[in-house]
Structure formats: structure tokens, C-alpha cells
Amino acid sequence: MLLPHRSRSAAPLIPTGADLLRIISDPGTPVFLTVHADGRRRYSYWQPHDPRTGKGSCYVSLPTAACDMLHSSGRIALGEPLTDPARTIYRVRSVRTPAVRRQPARPTPRHWTRAA
């Protein structure tokens, strides 16, 4: 029995920084950074099986360069390392950035009055 061919889009979907932060900050989706002994780095999370779509039950890797940029800019932080001879694993968490406090706009008077 032959299975039907499913075409794949030519360009893979690449999540943006906001999408990555949404994934990383979701408490139901733990994201990990694995650093292998040879220096290779991989950010990934476990995608549970979704019975509605039939997809999931696999590891999903995130773009390393984009995640490294989020880490270097202070948007994500690494937890305590778990080390074995072949690799070191870190839990990745989003960092809350303090809200920027803006000065209220200074109201401009509609009519300038002069004291006589």
C-alpha cells in the first residue's frame, strides 16, 4: 500500500524573535539548550502529540542564531547546567524586561493669556 505524497513548502517557516519568546515563555513548553562536547549548540523543546492534527510527539529545534541573539541581548537566560560527558543541558527561560516608564506629554495651553 502506497501512502499519499504530501508536498512540503519550498521555504521552511522560520519563527521571529517574538515567536521564539512566546514559545520560551510558555510554562507548558520547557525549552532547553544542549551544548555538545564538540561545541555544537541546539535549542529545542518537546512538542506533545496533538490528536486533532495528528502532529507532534517529537523534538522541535529552534534557530540557534536567533536564540543566541536573544540570549546576548538579555531577553532569555540559562538555568543551572546539567552535565554529562557528551553534553551540557541548560533550561532556557525568558527574562522579564522592566517596563519603560514614559513621561506624560506636557499639555500645551490652547490660549496664552497675558496678565494686564
PDB file of C-alpha atoms in Angstrom:
ATOM      1  CA  MET A   1       0.000   0.000   0.000  1.00  0.00           C
ATOM      2  CA  LEU A   2       1.403   3.373  -1.012  1.00  0.00           C
ATOM      3  CA  LEU A   3       0.905   6.384   1.170  1.00  0.00           C
ATOM      4  CA  PRO A   4      -0.224   9.625  -0.468  1.00  0.00           C
ATOM      5  CA  HIS A   5       2.526  12.132  -1.223  1.00  0.00           C
ATOM      6  CA  ARG A   6       2.429  15.254   0.932  1.00  0.00           C
ATOM      7  CA  SER A   7       4.214  18.155  -0.628  1.00  0.00           C
ATOM      8  CA  ARG A   8       6.297  20.383   1.563  1.00  0.00           C
ATOM      9  CA  SER A   9       6.556  24.100   1.090  1.00  0.00           C
ATOM     10  CA  ALA A  10       9.788  25.221  -0.548  1.00  0.00           C
ATOM     11  CA  ALA A  11      10.689  27.653   2.221  1.00  0.00           C
ATOM     12  CA  PRO A  12      10.632  26.422   5.832  1.00  0.00           C
ATOM     13  CA  LEU A  13       8.840  28.594   8.339  1.00  0.00           C
ATOM     14  CA  ILE A  14      11.343  30.464  10.491  1.00  0.00           C
ATOM     15  CA  PRO A  15       9.989  31.871  13.746  1.00  0.00           C
ATOM     16  CA  THR A  16      10.686  35.503  14.513  1.00  0.00           C
ATOM     17  CA  GLY A  17      12.128  36.775  17.795  1.00  0.00           C
ATOM     18  CA  ALA A  18       8.619  37.432  19.117  1.00  0.00           C
ATOM     19  CA  ASP A  19       7.546  33.885  18.211  1.00  0.00           C
ATOM     20  CA  LEU A  20      10.614  32.470  19.930  1.00  0.00           C
ATOM     21  CA  LEU A  21       9.934  34.495  23.073  1.00  0.00           C
ATOM     22  CA  ARG A  22       6.322  33.302  23.057  1.00  0.00           C
ATOM     23  CA  ILE A  23       7.472  29.668  22.870  1.00  0.00           C
ATOM     24  CA  ILE A  24      10.177  30.112  25.511  1.00  0.00           C
ATOM     25  CA  SER A  25       7.924  31.992  27.944  1.00  0.00           C
ATOM     26  CA  ASP A  26       5.143  29.362  27.733  1.00  0.00           C
ATOM     27  CA  PRO A  27       5.361  27.419  31.035  1.00  0.00           C
ATOM     28  CA  GLY A  28       3.889  24.331  29.329  1.00  0.00           C
ATOM     29  CA  THR A  29       6.735  24.222  26.797  1.00  0.00           C
ATOM     30  CA  PRO A  30      10.098  23.796  28.520  1.00  0.00           C
ATOM     31  CA  VAL A  31      12.920  24.843  26.178  1.00  0.00           C
ATOM     32  CA  PHE A  32      16.472  23.552  26.603  1.00  0.00           C
ATOM     33  CA  LEU A  33      19.880  24.443  25.219  1.00  0.00           C
ATOM     34  CA  THR A  34      22.106  21.441  24.582  1.00  0.00           C
ATOM     35  CA  VAL A  35      25.822  22.156  24.173  1.00  0.00           C
ATOM     36  CA  HIS A  36      27.625  19.088  22.831  1.00  0.00           C
ATOM     37  CA  ALA A  37      31.237  18.219  23.639  1.00  0.00           C
ATOM     38  CA  ASP A  38      32.323  19.376  20.169  1.00  0.00           C
ATOM     39  CA  GLY A  39      30.783  22.836  20.821  1.00  0.00           C
ATOM     40  CA  ARG A  40      27.626  22.377  18.735  1.00  0.00           C
ATOM     41  CA  ARG A  41      24.654  24.194  20.286  1.00  0.00           C
ATOM     42  CA  ARG A  42      20.984  23.309  19.849  1.00  0.00           C
ATOM     43  CA  TYR A  43      17.903  24.990  21.343  1.00  0.00           C
ATOM     44  CA  SER A  44      14.905  22.647  21.389  1.00  0.00           C
ATOM     45  CA  TYR A  45      11.658  21.679  23.055  1.00  0.00           C
ATOM     46  CA  TRP A  46       9.369  18.650  23.123  1.00  0.00           C
ATOM     47  CA  GLN A  47       6.177  19.027  21.114  1.00  0.00           C
ATOM     48  CA  PRO A  48       3.488  16.730  22.564  1.00  0.00           C
ATOM     49  CA  HIS A  49       1.167  14.770  20.294  1.00  0.00           C
ATOM     50  CA  ASP A  50      -1.904  16.747  19.171  1.00  0.00           C
ATOM     51  CA  PRO A  51      -4.758  14.291  18.456  1.00  0.00           C
ATOM     52  CA  ARG A  52      -6.639  16.953  16.443  1.00  0.00           C
ATOM     53  CA  THR A  53      -3.869  17.392  13.871  1.00  0.00           C
ATOM     54  CA  GLY A  54      -2.041  14.101  14.329  1.00  0.00           C
ATOM     55  CA  LYS A  55       1.241  16.019  14.603  1.00  0.00           C
ATOM     56  CA  GLY A  56       3.761  16.213  17.374  1.00  0.00           C
ATOM     57  CA  SER A  57       5.361  13.708  19.705  1.00  0.00           C
ATOM     58  CA  CYS A  58       8.809  14.894  18.620  1.00  0.00           C
ATOM     59  CA  TYR A  59      11.597  17.301  19.461  1.00  0.00           C
ATOM     60  CA  VAL A  60      11.490  20.658  17.694  1.00  0.00           C
ATOM     61  CA  SER A  61      14.679  22.627  17.235  1.00  0.00           C
ATOM     62  CA  LEU A  62      14.722  26.410  17.276  1.00  0.00           C
ATOM     63  CA  PRO A  63      17.058  28.580  15.175  1.00  0.00           C
ATOM     64  CA  THR A  64      20.331  28.724  17.073  1.00  0.00           C
ATOM     65  CA  ALA A  65      21.461  32.100  15.748  1.00  0.00           C
ATOM     66  CA  ALA A  66      18.167  33.795  16.684  1.00  0.00           C
ATOM     67  CA  CYS A  67      18.150  32.226  20.164  1.00  0.00           C
ATOM     68  CA  ASP A  68      21.798  33.186  20.718  1.00  0.00           C
ATOM     69  CA  MET A  69      20.889  36.760  19.764  1.00  0.00           C
ATOM     70  CA  LEU A  70      18.032  36.746  22.312  1.00  0.00           C
ATOM     71  CA  HIS A  71      20.458  35.420  24.932  1.00  0.00           C
ATOM     72  CA  SER A  72      23.156  38.006  24.183  1.00  0.00           C
ATOM     73  CA  SER A  73      20.563  40.805  24.322  1.00  0.00           C
ATOM     74  CA  GLY A  74      19.354  39.631  27.747  1.00  0.00           C
ATOM     75  CA  ARG A  75      15.874  38.538  26.619  1.00  0.00           C
ATOM     76  CA  ILE A  76      16.422  34.894  27.646  1.00  0.00           C
ATOM     77  CA  ALA A  77      18.544  33.356  30.414  1.00  0.00           C
ATOM     78  CA  LEU A  78      20.058  29.941  31.000  1.00  0.00           C
ATOM     79  CA  GLY A  79      19.407  27.907  34.125  1.00  0.00           C
ATOM     80  CA  GLU A  80      21.789  25.686  36.075  1.00  0.00           C
ATOM     81  CA  PRO A  81      23.808  23.305  33.883  1.00  0.00           C
ATOM     82  CA  LEU A  82      23.202  19.557  33.863  1.00  0.00           C
ATOM     83  CA  THR A  83      26.434  17.993  32.641  1.00  0.00           C
ATOM     84  CA  ASP A  84      27.364  14.548  31.389  1.00  0.00           C
ATOM     85  CA  PRO A  85      30.494  13.543  29.413  1.00  0.00           C
ATOM     86  CA  ALA A  86      28.941  14.192  25.991  1.00  0.00           C
ATOM     87  CA  ARG A  87      26.903  17.342  26.582  1.00  0.00           C
ATOM     88  CA  THR A  88      25.694  20.069  28.916  1.00  0.00           C
ATOM     89  CA  ILE A  89      21.992  20.937  29.074  1.00  0.00           C
ATOM     90  CA  TYR A  90      20.550  24.248  30.276  1.00  0.00           C
ATOM     91  CA  ARG A  91      16.917  25.168  30.849  1.00  0.00           C
ATOM     92  CA  VAL A  92      16.085  28.322  28.858  1.00  0.00           C
ATOM     93  CA  ARG A  93      13.759  30.928  30.379  1.00  0.00           C
ATOM     94  CA  SER A  94      12.531  34.281  29.203  1.00  0.00           C
ATOM     95  CA  VAL A  95      13.635  37.323  31.162  1.00  0.00           C
ATOM     96  CA  ARG A  96      11.052  39.893  32.065  1.00  0.00           C
ATOM     97  CA  THR A  97      12.204  43.284  30.952  1.00  0.00           C
ATOM     98  CA  PRO A  98      11.185  46.180  33.150  1.00  0.00           C
ATOM     99  CA  ALA A  99       8.528  48.367  31.624  1.00  0.00           C
ATOM    100  CA  VAL A 100       9.847  51.601  30.230  1.00  0.00           C
ATOM    101  CA  ARG A 101       8.423  54.481  32.172  1.00  0.00           C
ATOM    102  CA  ARG A 102       7.420  57.303  29.919  1.00  0.00           C
ATOM    103  CA  GLN A 103       6.967  60.868  30.982  1.00  0.00           C
ATOM    104  CA  PRO A 104       3.453  62.078  30.330  1.00  0.00           C
ATOM    105  CA  ALA A 105       3.229  64.501  27.472  1.00  0.00           C
ATOM    106  CA  ARG A 106       3.237  68.059  28.689  1.00  0.00           C
ATOM    107  CA  PRO A 107      -0.092  69.656  27.898  1.00  0.00           C
ATOM    108  CA  THR A 108       0.184  72.746  25.771  1.00  0.00           C
ATOM    109  CA  PRO A 109      -2.216  75.529  26.668  1.00  0.00           C
ATOM    110  CA  ARG A 110      -4.705  76.406  23.994  1.00  0.00           C
ATOM    111  CA  HIS A 111      -4.609  80.105  24.691  1.00  0.00           C
ATOM    112  CA  TRP A 112      -1.754  82.019  26.146  1.00  0.00           C
ATOM    113  CA  THR A 113      -3.098  84.746  28.356  1.00  0.00           C
ATOM    114  CA  ARG A 114      -1.161  87.760  29.421  1.00  0.00           C
ATOM    115  CA  ALA A 115      -1.682  89.440  32.677  1.00  0.00           C
ATOM    116  CA  ALA A 116      -2.505  93.063  32.045  1.00  0.00           C
TER     117      ALA A 116
END
